[in-house]
Coordinates of C-alpha atoms in Angstrom, one line a residue:
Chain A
X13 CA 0.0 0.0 0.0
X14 CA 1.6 3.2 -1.1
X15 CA 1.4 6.4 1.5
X16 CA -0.8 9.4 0.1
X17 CA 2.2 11.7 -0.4
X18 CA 5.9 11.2 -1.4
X19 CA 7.8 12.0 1.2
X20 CA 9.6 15.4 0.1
X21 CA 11.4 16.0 3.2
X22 CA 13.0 13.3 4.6
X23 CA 15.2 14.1 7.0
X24 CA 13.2 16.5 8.8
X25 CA 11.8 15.2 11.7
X26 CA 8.1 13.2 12.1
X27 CA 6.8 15.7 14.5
X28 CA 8.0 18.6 16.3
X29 CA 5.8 21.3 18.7
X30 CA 7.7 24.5 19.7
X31 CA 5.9 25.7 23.0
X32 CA 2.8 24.5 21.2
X33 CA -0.8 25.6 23.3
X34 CA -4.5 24.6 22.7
X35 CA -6.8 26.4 24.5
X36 CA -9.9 23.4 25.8
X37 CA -12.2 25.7 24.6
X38 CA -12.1 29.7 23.8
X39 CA -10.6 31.1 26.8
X40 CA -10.1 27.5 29.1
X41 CA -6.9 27.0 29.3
X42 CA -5.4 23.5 27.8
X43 CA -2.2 22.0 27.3
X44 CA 0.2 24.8 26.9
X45 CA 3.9 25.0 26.7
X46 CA 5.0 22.0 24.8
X47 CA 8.2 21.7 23.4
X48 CA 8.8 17.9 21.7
X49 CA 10.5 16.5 19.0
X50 CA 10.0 12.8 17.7
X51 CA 12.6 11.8 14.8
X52 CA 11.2 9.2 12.4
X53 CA 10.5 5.9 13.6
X54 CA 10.0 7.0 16.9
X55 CA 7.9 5.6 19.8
X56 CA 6.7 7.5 22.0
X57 CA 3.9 6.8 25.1
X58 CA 2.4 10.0 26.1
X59 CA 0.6 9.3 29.8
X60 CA -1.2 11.5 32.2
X61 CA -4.7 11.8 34.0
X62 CA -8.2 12.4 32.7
X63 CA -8.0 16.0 31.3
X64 CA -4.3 16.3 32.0
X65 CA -4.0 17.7 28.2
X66 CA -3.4 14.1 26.2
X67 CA -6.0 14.6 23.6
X68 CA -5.5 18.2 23.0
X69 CA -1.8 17.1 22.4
X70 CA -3.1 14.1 20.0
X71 CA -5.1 16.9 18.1
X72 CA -2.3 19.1 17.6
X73 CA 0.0 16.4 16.0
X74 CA -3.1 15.2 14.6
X75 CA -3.9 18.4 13.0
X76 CA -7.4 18.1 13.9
X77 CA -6.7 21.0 16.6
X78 CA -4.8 25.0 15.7
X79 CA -2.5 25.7 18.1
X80 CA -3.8 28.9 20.4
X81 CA 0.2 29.6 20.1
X82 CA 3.4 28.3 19.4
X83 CA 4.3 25.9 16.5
X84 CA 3.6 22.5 15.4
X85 CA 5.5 20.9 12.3
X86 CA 4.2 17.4 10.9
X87 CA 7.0 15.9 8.4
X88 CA 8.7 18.8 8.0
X89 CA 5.9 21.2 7.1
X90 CA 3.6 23.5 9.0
X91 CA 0.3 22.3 8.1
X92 CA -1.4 26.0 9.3
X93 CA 0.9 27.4 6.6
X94 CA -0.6 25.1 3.5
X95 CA -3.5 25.7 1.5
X96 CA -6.7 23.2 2.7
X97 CA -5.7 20.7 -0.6
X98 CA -1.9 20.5 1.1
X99 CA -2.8 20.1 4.8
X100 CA -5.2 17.4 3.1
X101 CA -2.5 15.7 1.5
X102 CA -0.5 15.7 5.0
X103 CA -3.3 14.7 6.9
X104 CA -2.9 11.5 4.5
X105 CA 0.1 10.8 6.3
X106 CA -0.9 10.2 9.5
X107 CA -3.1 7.8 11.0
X108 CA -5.1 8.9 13.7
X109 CA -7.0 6.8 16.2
X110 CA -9.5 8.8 18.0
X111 CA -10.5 8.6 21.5
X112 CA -14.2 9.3 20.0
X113 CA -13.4 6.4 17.4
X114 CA -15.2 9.2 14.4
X115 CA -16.7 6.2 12.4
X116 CA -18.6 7.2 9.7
X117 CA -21.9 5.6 10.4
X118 CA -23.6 5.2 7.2
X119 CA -20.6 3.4 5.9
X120 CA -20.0 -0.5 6.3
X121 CA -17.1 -2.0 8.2
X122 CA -15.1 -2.2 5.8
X123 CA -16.1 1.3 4.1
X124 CA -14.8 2.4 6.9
X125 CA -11.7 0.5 7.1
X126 CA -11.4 1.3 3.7
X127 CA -11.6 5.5 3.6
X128 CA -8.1 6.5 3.7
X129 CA -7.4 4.3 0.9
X130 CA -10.1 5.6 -1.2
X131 CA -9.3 9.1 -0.4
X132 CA -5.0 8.6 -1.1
X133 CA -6.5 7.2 -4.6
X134 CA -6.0 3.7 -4.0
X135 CA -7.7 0.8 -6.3
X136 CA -10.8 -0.7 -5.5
X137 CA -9.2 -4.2 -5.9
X138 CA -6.2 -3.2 -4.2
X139 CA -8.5 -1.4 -1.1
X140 CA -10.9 -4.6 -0.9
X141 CA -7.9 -7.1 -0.5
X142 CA -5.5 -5.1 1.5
X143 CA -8.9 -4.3 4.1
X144 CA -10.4 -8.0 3.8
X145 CA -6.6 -9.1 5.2
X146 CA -6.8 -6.0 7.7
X147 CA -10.1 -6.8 9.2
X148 CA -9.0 -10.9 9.4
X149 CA -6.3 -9.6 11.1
X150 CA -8.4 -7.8 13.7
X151 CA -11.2 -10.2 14.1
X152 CA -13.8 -8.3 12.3
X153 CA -13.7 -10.2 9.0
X154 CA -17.1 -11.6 9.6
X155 CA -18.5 -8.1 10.5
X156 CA -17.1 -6.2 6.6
X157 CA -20.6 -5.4 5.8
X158 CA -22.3 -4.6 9.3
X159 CA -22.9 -0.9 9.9
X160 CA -20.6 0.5 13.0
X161 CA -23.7 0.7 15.1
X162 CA -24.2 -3.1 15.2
X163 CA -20.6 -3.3 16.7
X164 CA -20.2 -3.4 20.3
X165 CA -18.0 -1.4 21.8
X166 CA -14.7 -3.5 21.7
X167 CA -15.1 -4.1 18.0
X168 CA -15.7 -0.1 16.8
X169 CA -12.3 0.8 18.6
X170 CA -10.5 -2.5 16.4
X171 CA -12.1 -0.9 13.3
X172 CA -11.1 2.7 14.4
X173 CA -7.7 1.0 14.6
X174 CA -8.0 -1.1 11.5
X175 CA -8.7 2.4 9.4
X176 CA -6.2 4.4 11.0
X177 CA -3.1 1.8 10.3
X178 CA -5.1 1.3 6.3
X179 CA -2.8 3.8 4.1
X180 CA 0.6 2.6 5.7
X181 CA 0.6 5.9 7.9
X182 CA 4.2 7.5 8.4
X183 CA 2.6 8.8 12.0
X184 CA 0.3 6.9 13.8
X185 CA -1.3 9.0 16.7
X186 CA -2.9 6.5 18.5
X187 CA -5.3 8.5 21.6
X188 CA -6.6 5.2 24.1
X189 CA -6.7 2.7 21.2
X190 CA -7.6 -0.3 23.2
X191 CA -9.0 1.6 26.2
X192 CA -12.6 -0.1 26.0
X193 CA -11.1 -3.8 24.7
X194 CA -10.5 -7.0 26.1
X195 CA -7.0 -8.5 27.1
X196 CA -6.7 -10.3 23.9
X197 CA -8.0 -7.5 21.6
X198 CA -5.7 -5.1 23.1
X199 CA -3.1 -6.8 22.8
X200 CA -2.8 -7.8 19.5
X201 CA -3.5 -4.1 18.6
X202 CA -0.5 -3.4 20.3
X203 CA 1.2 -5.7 19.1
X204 CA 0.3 -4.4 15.1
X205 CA 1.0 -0.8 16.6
X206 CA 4.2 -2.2 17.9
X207 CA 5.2 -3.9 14.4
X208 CA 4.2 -0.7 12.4
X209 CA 6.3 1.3 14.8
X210 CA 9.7 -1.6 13.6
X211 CA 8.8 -1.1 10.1
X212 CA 9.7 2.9 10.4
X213 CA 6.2 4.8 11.8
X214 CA 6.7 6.8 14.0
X215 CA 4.3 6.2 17.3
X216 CA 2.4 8.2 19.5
X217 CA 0.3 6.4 21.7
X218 CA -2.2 8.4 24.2
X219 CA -3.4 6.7 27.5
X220 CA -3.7 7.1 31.1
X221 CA -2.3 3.6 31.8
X222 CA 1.4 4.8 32.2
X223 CA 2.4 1.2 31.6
X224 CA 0.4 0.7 28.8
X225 CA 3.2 -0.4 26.5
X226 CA 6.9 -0.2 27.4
X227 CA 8.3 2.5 25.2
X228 CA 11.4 4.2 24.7
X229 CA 10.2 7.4 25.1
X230 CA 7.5 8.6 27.9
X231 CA 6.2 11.7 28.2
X232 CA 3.8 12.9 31.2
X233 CA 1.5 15.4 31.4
X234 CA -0.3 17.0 34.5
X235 CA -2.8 20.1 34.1
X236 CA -2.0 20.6 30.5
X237 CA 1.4 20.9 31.0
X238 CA 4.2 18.9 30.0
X239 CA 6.7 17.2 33.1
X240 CA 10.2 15.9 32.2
X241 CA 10.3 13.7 29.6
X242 CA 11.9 10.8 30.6
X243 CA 13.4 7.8 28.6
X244 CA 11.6 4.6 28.5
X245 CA 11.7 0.4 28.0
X246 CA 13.8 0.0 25.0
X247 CA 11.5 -2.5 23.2
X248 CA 12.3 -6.3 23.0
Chain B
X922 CA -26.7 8.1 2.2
X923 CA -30.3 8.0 3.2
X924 CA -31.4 11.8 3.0
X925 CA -34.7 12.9 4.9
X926 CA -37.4 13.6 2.9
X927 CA -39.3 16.0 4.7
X928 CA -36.6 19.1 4.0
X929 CA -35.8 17.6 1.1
X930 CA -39.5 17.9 0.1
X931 CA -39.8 21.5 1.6
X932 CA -36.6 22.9 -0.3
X933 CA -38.2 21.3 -3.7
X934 CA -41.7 22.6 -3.3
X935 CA -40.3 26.4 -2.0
X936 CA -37.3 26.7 -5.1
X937 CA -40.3 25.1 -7.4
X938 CA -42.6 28.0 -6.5
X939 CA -40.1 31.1 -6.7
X940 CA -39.0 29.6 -9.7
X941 CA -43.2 29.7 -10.8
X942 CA -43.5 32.9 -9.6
X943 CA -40.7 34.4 -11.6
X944 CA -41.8 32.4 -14.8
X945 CA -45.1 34.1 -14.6
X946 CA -43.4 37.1 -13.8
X947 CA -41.5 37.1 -16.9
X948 CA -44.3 36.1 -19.2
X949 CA -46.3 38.8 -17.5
X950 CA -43.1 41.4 -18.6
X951 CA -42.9 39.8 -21.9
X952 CA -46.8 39.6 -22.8
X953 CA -46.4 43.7 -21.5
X954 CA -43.3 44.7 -23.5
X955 CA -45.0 43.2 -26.2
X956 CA -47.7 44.4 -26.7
X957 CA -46.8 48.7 -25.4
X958 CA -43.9 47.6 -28.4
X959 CA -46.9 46.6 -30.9
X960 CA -48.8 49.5 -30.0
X961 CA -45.9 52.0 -30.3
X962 CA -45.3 50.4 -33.6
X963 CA -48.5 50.6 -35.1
X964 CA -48.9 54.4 -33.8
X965 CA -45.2 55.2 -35.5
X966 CA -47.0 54.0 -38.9
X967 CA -49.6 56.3 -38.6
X968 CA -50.9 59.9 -38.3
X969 CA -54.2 61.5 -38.3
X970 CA -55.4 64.8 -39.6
X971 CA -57.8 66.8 -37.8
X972 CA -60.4 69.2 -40.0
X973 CA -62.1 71.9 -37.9
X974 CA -65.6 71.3 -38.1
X975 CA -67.5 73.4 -40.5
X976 CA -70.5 73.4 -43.1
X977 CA -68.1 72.0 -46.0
X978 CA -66.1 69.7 -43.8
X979 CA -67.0 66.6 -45.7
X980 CA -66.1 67.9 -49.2
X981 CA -63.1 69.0 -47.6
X982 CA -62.2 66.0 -46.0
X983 CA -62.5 64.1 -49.2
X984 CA -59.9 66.4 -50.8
X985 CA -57.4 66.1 -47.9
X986 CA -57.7 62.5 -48.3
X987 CA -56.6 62.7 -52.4
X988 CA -54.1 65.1 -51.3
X989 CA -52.8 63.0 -48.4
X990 CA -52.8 59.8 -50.9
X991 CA -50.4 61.3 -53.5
X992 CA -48.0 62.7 -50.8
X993 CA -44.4 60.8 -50.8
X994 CA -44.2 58.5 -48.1
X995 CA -48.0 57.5 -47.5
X996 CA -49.5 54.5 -48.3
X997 CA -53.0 55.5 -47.5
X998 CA -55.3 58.4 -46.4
X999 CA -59.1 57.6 -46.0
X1000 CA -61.9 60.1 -44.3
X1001 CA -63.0 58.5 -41.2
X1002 CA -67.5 59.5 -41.3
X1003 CA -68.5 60.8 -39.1
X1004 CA -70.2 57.7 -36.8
X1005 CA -66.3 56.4 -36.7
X1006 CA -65.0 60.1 -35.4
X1007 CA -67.9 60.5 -33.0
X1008 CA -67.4 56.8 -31.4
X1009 CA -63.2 57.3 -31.2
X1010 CA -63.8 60.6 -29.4
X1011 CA -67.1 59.6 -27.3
X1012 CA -65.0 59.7 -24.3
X1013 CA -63.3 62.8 -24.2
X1014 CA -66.8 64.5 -25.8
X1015 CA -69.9 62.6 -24.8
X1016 CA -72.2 63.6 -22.5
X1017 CA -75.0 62.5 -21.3
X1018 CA -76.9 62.1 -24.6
X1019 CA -73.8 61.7 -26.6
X1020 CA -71.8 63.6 -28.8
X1021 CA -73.3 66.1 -31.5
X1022 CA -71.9 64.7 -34.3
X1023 CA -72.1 68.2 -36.3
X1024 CA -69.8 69.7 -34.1
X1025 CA -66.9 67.0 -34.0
X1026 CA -63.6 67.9 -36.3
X1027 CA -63.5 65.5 -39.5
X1028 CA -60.2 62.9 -39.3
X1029 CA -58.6 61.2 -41.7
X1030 CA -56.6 58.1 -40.9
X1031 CA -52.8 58.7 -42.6
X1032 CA -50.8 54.9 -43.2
X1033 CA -47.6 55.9 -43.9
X1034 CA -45.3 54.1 -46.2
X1035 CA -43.0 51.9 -43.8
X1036 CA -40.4 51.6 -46.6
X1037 CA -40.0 55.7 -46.6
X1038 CA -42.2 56.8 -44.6
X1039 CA -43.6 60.8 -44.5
X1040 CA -42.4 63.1 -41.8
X1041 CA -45.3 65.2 -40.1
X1042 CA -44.0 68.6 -41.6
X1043 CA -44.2 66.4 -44.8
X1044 CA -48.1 66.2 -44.1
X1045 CA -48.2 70.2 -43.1
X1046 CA -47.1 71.3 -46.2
X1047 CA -48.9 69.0 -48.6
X1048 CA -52.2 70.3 -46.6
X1049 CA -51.0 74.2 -46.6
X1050 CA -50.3 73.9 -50.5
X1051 CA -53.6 72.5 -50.9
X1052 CA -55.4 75.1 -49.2
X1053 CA -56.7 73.1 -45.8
X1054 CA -56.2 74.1 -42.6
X1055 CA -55.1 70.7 -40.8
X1056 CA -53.9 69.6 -37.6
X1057 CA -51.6 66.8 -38.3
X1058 CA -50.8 64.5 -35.2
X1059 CA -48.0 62.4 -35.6
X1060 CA -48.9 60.4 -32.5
X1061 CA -45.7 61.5 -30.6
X1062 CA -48.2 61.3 -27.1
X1063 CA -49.4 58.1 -28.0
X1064 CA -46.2 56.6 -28.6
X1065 CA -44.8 58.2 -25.3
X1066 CA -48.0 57.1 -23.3
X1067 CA -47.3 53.3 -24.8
X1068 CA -43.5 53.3 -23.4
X1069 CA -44.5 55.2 -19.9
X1070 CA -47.0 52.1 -19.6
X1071 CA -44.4 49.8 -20.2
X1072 CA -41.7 51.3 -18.2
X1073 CA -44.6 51.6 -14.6
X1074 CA -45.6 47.6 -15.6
X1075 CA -41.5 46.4 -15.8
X1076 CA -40.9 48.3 -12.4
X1077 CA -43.0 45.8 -10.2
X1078 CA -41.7 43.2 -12.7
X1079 CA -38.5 43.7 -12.0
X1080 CA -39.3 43.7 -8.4
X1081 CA -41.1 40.6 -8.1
X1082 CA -38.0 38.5 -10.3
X1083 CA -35.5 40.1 -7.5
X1084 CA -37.7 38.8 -4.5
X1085 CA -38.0 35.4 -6.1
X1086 CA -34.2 35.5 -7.1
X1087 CA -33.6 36.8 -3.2
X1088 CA -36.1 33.6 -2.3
X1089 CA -34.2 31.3 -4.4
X1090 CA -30.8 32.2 -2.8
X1091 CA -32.1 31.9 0.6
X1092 CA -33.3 28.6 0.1
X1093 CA -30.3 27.3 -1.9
X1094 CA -28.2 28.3 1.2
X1095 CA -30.7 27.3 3.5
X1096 CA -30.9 23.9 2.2
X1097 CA -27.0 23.6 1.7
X1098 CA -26.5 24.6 5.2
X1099 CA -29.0 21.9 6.6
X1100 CA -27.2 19.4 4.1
X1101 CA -23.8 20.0 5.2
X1102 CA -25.2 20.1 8.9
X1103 CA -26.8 16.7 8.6
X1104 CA -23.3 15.1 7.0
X1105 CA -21.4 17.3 9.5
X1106 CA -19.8 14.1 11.4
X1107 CA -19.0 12.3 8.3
X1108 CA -17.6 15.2 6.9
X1109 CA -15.6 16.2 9.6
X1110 CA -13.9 12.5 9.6
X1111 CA -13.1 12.2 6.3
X1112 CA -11.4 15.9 5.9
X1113 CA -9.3 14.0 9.4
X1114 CA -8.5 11.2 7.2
X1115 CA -7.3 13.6 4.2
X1116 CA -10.4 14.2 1.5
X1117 CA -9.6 17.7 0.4
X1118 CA -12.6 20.1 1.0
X1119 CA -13.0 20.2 -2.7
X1120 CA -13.8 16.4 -2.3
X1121 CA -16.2 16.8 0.2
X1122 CA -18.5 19.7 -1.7
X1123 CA -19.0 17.7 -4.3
X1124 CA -21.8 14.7 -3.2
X1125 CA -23.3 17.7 -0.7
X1126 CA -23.5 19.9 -4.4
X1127 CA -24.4 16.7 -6.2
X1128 CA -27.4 16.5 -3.9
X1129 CA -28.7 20.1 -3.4
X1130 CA -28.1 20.1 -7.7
X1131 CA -30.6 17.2 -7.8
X1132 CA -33.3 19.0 -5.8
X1133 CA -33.1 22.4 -7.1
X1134 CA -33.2 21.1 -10.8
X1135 CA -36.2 19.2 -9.9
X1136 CA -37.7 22.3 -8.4
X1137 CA -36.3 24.4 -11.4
X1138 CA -38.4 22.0 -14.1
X1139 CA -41.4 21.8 -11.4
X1140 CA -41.6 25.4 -11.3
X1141 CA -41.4 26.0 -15.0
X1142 CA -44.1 23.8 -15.6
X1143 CA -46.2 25.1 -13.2
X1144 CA -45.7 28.2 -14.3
X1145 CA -46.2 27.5 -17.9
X1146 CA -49.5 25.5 -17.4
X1147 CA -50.8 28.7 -15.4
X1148 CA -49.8 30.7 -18.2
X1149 CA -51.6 29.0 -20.5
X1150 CA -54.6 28.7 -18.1
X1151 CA -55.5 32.0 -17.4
X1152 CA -55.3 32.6 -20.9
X1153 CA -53.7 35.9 -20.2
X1154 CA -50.3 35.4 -21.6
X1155 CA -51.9 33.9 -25.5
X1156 CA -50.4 36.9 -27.1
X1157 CA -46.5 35.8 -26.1
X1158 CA -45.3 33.1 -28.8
X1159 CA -45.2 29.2 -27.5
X1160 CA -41.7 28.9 -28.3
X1161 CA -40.6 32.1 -26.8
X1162 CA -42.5 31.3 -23.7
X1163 CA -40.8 28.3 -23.5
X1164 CA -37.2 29.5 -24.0
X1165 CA -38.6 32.6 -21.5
X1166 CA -39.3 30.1 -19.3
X1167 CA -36.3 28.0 -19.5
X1168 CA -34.2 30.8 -19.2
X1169 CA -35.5 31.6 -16.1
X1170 CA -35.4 28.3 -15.1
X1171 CA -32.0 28.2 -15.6
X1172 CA -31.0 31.3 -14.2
X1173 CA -32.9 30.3 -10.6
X1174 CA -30.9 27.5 -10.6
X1175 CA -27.7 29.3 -11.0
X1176 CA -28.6 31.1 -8.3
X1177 CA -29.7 29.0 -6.3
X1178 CA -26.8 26.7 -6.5
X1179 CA -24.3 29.3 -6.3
X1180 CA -25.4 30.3 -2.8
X1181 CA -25.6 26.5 -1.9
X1182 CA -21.9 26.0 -3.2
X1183 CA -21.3 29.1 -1.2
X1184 CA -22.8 28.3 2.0
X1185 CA -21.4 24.4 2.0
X1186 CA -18.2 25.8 0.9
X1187 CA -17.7 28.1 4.2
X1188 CA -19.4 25.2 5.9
X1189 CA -16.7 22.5 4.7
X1190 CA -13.9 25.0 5.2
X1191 CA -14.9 25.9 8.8
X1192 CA -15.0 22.1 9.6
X1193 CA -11.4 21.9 7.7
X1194 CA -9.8 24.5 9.9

């Protein structure tokens, strides 16, 4: 599966934020003062309580969220500095993993699963095989034509992840991805997120669980502000 | 994507009846413009001469009707009797009993020659060398009278076709507004997953197209089936009120669509940004 974009500027780094700040809402304060820089191929677990600033972060990389101040850079580019059609193409780089899950509900399964594809351009043939395999893989190839709202709970966030991880993302901004799954489930999403991650995307995972998922980099937030960072489990 | 059909419905049946209303509208302006133009036309082809009443007035009229005749530039002159002249003027002259016929100036009806036709000082001279005293009347008020009617009728023409234009906007942006609302989520997620806004307009355009074309031929029809009706409108051409029709067809939907593109445009972008 070919990403969306080429990659134009590869040695700049995946992600960086330059005292980056998103307000919760106009005038609540957020997450403010971040300063973090994650080279390609990086893994990083970002951990924190409820409202300690995790998703506004996750937006910010994600793009889904303008930074009140400061700077973000995705791949070398400011995104709030392209036209829509460019910050479009970026966005095609990424795969994002929301904590609201954002399935479309009138599509099927595997409409879903199968939406970056279609948006980068990909084949039809080429999207139905490469998201039959995908959904196998996450236990939801019985369920390709059920509509998300027959899913329980468990199964929306394994699509959710099974869509993000579709177009081969050069990010993957993963906020709670297995927060509402099983033992099993969860792990074997990790343990995809994990591979991805080995095979050169860069990782952000999101969670309150500070021992989620041994990484080599952990970064805690408290109030919407960032503490130290501090270096992690170097992965098996 | 299941669309509700209720303000689907609505927007149809609203755009369908500005678009009726401006059809009429312009058929109304046409059938007008048509015939002030007709009149105005007919009155530039013509004069009348005016004899003052007097003992030898038919004799005289008679000879200002040869001498009209072989004047350059007219086609015909005949004496109008005087039953003709006393019904044309009954209603500036008549009273209670009528006009006294005795007493009413002679005319004679003047075609002029379309080809070349005679000028009114033409006319003067050909009477003065003759010997008649004339009043020639080229119908200059007439001819003013027909366009001041159809400039006070194309005033609250031109009014009406704004308000239904005004209508139609409204309800294109209306309708694209509740379109884009409705898709909102699934719109938001795929501009998160990379569709370019550009991407996204399209099926919300696609749809609100759909609806306001219906409405578009809906209201043309309507309009052209009240139009034929009333029975008002027979004097305007079927063809032209067709294309007349059609083009305001057309132009409703431009508008109308315009202001939908515009409104799920800044819709999309806001949701983008």
């Amino acid at each position: 599966m070919p990403n969306a974009a080429p990659n134009l500027l590869p040695d700049a780094p995946a992600l960086r934020l330059a005292g980056a700040a998103a307000p919760r809402r106009p005038g609540v304060d957020g997450l403010a003062g971040v300063d973090l820089e994650l080279a390609r191929g990086d893994f990083l677990l970002v951990h924190g309580e409820a409202g300690a600033g995790k998703s506004l972060l996750m937006g910010l990389a994600g793009l889904t969220r303008r930074p009140g101040s400061g700077r973000v850079e995705v791949l070398g580019l400011n995104p709030w500095r392209l036209r829509p059609a460019g910050r479009a193409r970026l966005r095609r780089r990424l795969g994002l993993i929301f904590q609201d899950l954002d399935l479309v509900e009138d599509l099927t399964v595997a409409g879903n699963a199968a939406l970056p594809m279609q948006i980068a351009g990909a084949r039809p043939e080429a999207c139905r095989r490469d998201v039959a395999e995908l959904l196998d893989w996450m236990g939801l190839g019985g369920r390709a034509e059920a509509l998300p709202r027959d899913l329980d709970h468990d199964e929306r966030q394994r699509l959710a992840v099974a869509r993000a991880v579709a177009g081969r993302p050069e990010v993957i901004l993963a906020d709670e991805p297995v927060g509402w799954m099983g033992p099993d489930a969860a792990r074997r999403v990790l343990r995809l997120l994990l591979q991805l991650n080995r095979q050169g995307a860069t990782l952000v995972v999101a969670s309150r669980n500070p021992d989620l998922v041994p990484a080599p980099r952990r970064l805690e937030l408290a109030r919407g502000r960032p503490l130290a960072e501090t270096p992690g489990e170097v992965q098996p | 994507m299941n669309r509700r059909l209720g303000p689907r419905l609505a927007t149809v049946v609203i755009a369908a009846a500005f678009t009726a209303l401006a059809g009429l509208a312009g058929l109304a302006g046409q059938a007008s413009f048509d015939r002030a133009e007709g009149w105005r036309a007919r009155l530039a082809g013509e004069m009348t001469v005016a004899l003052r009443p007097s003992p030898a007035a038919d004799a005289d009229a008679a000879r200002a009707a040869e001498v009209l005749a072989g004047t350059p530039g007219v086609a015909e002159a005949r004496a109008l009797d005087r039953t003709k002249v006393g019904a044309l003027l009954a209603p500036w002259t008549a009273g209670a009993r009528g006009p006294d016929l005795a007493t009413l100036p002679r005319l004679i009806a003047v075609d002029l020659d379309p080809r070349r036709p005679a000028r009114r000082q033409d006319l003067d001279i050909a009477l003065s060398a003759a010997g008649i005293d004339a009043l020639v009347d080229d119908h200059q008020g007439w001819r003013r009278s027909a366009l001041e009617l159809r400039e006070r009728t194309a005033a609250p023409l031109v009014g009406v076709l704004v308000l239904c234009a005004a209508g139609l906007a409204a309800i294109g942006g209306f309708a694209a507004g509740q379109e884009t609302g409705r898709r909102e989520a699934g719109l938001r997620t795929r501009l998160r997953l990379g569709a370019t806004p550009f991407s996204c307009l399209v099926p919300v355009i696609r749809a609100m197209v759909a609806d306001l074309a219906l409405a578009s031929l809906a209201g043309g029809l309507v309009a052209a089936g009240l139009a034929r009706a009333s029975g008002l409108l027979s004097e305007v051409a079927p063809l032209a009120q067709a294309g007349l029709l059609a083009a305001v067809s057309a132009t409703g939907l431009l508008i109308a669509g315009t202001c939908a593109f515009a409104i799920a445009a800044r819709r999309i972008g806001e949701l983008e940004s």
